[in-house]
PDB file of C-alpha atoms in Angstrom:
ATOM      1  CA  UNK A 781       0.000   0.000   0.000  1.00 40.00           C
ATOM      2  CA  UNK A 782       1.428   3.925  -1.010  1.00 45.00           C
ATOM      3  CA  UNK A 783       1.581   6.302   1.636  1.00 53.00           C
ATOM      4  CA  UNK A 784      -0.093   9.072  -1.030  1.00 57.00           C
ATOM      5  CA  UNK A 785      -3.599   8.832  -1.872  1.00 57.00           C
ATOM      6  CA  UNK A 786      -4.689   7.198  -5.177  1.00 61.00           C
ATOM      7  CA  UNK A 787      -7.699   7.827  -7.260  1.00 67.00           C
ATOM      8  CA  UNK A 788      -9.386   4.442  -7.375  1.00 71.00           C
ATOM      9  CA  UNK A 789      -9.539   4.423 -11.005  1.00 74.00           C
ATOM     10  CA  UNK A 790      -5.501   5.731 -12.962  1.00 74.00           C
ATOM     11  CA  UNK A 791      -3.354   5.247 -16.131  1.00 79.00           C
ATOM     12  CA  UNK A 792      -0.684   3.188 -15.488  1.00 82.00           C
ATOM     13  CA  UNK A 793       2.461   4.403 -17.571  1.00 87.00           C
ATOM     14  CA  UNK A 794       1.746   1.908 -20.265  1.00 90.00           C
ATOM     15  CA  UNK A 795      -1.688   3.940 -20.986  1.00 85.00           C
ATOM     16  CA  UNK A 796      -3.904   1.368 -19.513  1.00 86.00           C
ATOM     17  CA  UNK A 797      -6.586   1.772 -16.835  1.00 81.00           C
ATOM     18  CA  UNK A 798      -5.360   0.329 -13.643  1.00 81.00           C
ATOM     19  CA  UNK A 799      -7.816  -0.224 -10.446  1.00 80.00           C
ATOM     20  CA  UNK A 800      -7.087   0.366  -6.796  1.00 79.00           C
ATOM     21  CA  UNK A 801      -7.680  -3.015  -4.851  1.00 84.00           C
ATOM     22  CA  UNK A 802     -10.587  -2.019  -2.221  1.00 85.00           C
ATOM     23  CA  UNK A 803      -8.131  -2.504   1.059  1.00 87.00           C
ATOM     24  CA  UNK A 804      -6.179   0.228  -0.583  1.00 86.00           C
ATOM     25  CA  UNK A 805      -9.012   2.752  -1.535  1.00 86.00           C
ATOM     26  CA  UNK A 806     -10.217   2.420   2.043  1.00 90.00           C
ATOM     27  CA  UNK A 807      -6.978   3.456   3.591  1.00 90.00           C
ATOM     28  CA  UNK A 808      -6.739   5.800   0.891  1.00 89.00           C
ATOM     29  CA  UNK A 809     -10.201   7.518   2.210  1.00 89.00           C
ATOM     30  CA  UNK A 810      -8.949   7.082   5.455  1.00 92.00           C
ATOM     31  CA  UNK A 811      -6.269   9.147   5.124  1.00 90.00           C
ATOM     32  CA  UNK A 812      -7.675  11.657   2.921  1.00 87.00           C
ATOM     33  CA  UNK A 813     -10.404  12.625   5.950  1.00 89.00           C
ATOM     34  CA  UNK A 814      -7.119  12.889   8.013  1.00 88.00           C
ATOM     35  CA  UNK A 815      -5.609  15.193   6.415  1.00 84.00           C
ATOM     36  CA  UNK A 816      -8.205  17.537   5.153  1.00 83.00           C
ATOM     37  CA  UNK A 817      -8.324  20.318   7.070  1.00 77.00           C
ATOM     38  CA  UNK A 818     -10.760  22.379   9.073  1.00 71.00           C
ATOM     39  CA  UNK A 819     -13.008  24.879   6.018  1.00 76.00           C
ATOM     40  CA  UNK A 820     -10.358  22.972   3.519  1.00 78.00           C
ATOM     41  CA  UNK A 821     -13.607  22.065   1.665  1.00 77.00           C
ATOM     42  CA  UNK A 822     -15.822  24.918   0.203  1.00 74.00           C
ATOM     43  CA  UNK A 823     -19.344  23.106   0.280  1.00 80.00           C
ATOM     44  CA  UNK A 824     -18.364  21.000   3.278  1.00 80.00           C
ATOM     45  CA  UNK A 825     -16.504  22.913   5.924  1.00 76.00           C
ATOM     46  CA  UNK A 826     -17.472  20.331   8.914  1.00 78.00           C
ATOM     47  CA  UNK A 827     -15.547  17.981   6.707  1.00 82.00           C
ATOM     48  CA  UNK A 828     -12.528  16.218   8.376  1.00 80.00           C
ATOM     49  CA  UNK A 829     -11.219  16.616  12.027  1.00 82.00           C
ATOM     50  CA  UNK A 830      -8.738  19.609  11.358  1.00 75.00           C
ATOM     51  CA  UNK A 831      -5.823  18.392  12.385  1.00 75.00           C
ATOM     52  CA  UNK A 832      -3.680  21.071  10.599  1.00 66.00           C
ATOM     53  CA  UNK A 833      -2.163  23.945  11.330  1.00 62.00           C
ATOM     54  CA  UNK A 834      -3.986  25.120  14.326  1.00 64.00           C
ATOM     55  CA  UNK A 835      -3.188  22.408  16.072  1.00 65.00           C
ATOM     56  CA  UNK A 836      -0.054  22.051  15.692  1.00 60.00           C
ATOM     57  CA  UNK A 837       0.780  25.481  17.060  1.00 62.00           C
ATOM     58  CA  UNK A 838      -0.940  24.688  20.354  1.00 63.00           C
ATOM     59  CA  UNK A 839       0.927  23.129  23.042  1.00 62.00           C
ATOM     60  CA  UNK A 840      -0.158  19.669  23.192  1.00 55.00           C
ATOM     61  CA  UNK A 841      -0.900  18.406  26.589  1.00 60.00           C
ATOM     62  CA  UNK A 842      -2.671  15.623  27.151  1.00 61.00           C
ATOM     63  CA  UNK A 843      -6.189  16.771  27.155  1.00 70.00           C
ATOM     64  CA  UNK A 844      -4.924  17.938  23.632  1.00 75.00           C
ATOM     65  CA  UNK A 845      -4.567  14.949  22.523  1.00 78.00           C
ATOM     66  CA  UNK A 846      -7.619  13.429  24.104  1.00 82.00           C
ATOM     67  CA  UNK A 847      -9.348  15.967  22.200  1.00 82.00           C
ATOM     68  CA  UNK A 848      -7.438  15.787  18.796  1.00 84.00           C
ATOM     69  CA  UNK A 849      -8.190  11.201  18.911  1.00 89.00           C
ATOM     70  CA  UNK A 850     -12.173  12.489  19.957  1.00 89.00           C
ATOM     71  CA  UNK A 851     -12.619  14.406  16.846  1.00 88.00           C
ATOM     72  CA  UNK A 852     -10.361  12.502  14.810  1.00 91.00           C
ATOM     73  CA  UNK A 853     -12.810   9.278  15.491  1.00 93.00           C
ATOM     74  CA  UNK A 854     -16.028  11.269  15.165  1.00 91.00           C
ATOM     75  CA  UNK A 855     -14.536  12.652  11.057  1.00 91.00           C
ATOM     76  CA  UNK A 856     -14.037   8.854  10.700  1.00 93.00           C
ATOM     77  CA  UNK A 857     -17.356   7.976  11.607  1.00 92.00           C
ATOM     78  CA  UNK A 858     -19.367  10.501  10.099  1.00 91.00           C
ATOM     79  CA  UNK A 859     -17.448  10.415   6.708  1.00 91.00           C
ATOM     80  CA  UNK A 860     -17.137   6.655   6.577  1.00 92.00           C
ATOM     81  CA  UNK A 861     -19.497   5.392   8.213  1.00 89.00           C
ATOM     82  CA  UNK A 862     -20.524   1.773   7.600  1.00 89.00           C
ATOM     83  CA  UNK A 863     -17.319   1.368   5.947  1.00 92.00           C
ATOM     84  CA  UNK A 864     -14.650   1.087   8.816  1.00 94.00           C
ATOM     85  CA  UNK A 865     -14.877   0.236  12.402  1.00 95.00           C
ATOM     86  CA  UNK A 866     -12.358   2.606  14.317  1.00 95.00           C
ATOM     87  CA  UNK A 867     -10.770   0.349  16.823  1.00 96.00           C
ATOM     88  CA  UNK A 868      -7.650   2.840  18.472  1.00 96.00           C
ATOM     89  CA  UNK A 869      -6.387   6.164  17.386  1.00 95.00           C
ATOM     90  CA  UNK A 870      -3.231   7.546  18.298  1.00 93.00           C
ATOM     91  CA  UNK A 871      -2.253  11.482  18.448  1.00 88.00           C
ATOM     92  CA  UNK A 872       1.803  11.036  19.156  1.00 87.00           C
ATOM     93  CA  UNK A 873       3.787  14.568  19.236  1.00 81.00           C
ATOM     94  CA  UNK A 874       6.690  14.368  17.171  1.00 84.00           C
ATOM     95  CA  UNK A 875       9.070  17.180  18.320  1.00 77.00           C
ATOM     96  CA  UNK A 876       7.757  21.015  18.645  1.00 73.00           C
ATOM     97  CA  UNK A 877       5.484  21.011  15.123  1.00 75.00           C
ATOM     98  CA  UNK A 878       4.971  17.347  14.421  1.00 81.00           C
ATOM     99  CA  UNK A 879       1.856  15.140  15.089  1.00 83.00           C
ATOM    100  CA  UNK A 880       1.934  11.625  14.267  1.00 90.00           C
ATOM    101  CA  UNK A 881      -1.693  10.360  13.769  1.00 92.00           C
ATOM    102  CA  UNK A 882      -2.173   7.045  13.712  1.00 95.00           C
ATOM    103  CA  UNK A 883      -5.620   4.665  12.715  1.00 96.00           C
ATOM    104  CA  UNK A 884      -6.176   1.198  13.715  1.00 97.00           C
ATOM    105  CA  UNK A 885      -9.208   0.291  11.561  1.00 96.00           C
ATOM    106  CA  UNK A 886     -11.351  -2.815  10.562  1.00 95.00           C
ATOM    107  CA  UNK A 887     -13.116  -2.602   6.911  1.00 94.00           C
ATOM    108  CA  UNK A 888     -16.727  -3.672   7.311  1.00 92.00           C
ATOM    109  CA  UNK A 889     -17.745  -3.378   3.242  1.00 81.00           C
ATOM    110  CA  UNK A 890     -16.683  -5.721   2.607  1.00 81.00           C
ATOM    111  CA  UNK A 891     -15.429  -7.343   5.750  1.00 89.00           C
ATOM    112  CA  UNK A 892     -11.505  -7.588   5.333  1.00 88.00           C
ATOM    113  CA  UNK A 893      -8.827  -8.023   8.525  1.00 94.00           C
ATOM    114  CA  UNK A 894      -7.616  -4.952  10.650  1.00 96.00           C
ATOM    115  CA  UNK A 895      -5.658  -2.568   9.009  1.00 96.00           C
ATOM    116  CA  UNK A 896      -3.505   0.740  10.171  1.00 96.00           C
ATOM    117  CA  UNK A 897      -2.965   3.757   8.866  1.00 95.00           C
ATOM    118  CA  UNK A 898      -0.714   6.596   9.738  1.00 93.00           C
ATOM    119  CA  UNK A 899      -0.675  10.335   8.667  1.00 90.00           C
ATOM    120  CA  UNK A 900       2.451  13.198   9.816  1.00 89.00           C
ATOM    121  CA  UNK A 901       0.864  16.741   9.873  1.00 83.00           C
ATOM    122  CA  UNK A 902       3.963  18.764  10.086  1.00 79.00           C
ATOM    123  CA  UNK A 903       4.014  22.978  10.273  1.00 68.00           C
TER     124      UNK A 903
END
């Protein structure tokens, strides 16, 4: 699996269509909601848990980070819902402008085994 996000449908260099295998489009989605960022989208401002820049420039205690893995999991569910089953999130600070996000996830359409995912928000 690529740690960039892939359209589920590409041209391969040879000019034919190539096709995302579905384990890989969900963690693709799964990131995606991670890193969009708070009014990122113009017609969907509530979209993803804004994990960007705002956040990083906080100190990050640990009622931070409680709060950053609360609305991380409720962007997951509300985006992808009855597609994933969050299981753990992890907000890990990674120096003075680095969070570490990470996702432990189970696919439930169809029904596949766990799977992780991890995103770096740097500033």
């Amino acid at each position: 699996m690529s740690a960039a996000a892939e359209h589920p449908l590409r041209l391969t260099s040879a000019r034919r269509l190539a096709v995302t295998d579905e384990a890989g489009h969900l963690a693709d989605l799964v990131r995606l909601v991670l890193l969009t960022g708070a009014t990122e989208r113009l017609h969907r401002p509530g979209f993803g848990p804004g994990l960007g820049a705002s956040a990083l420039f906080e100190p990050l205690p640990q009622l931070l980070d409680g709060l950053l893995e609360m609305r991380t999991k409720g962007a997951l569910e509300r985006e992808l819902a009855g597609r994933v089953l969050v299981d753990r999130i992890t907000v890990t600070r990674l120096g003075e402008s680095t969070l570490e996000v990470t996702v432990d996830y189970r696919p439930l359409r169809p029904p596949g085994p766990a799977a992780s995912v991890s995103a770096r928000l740097e500033a």
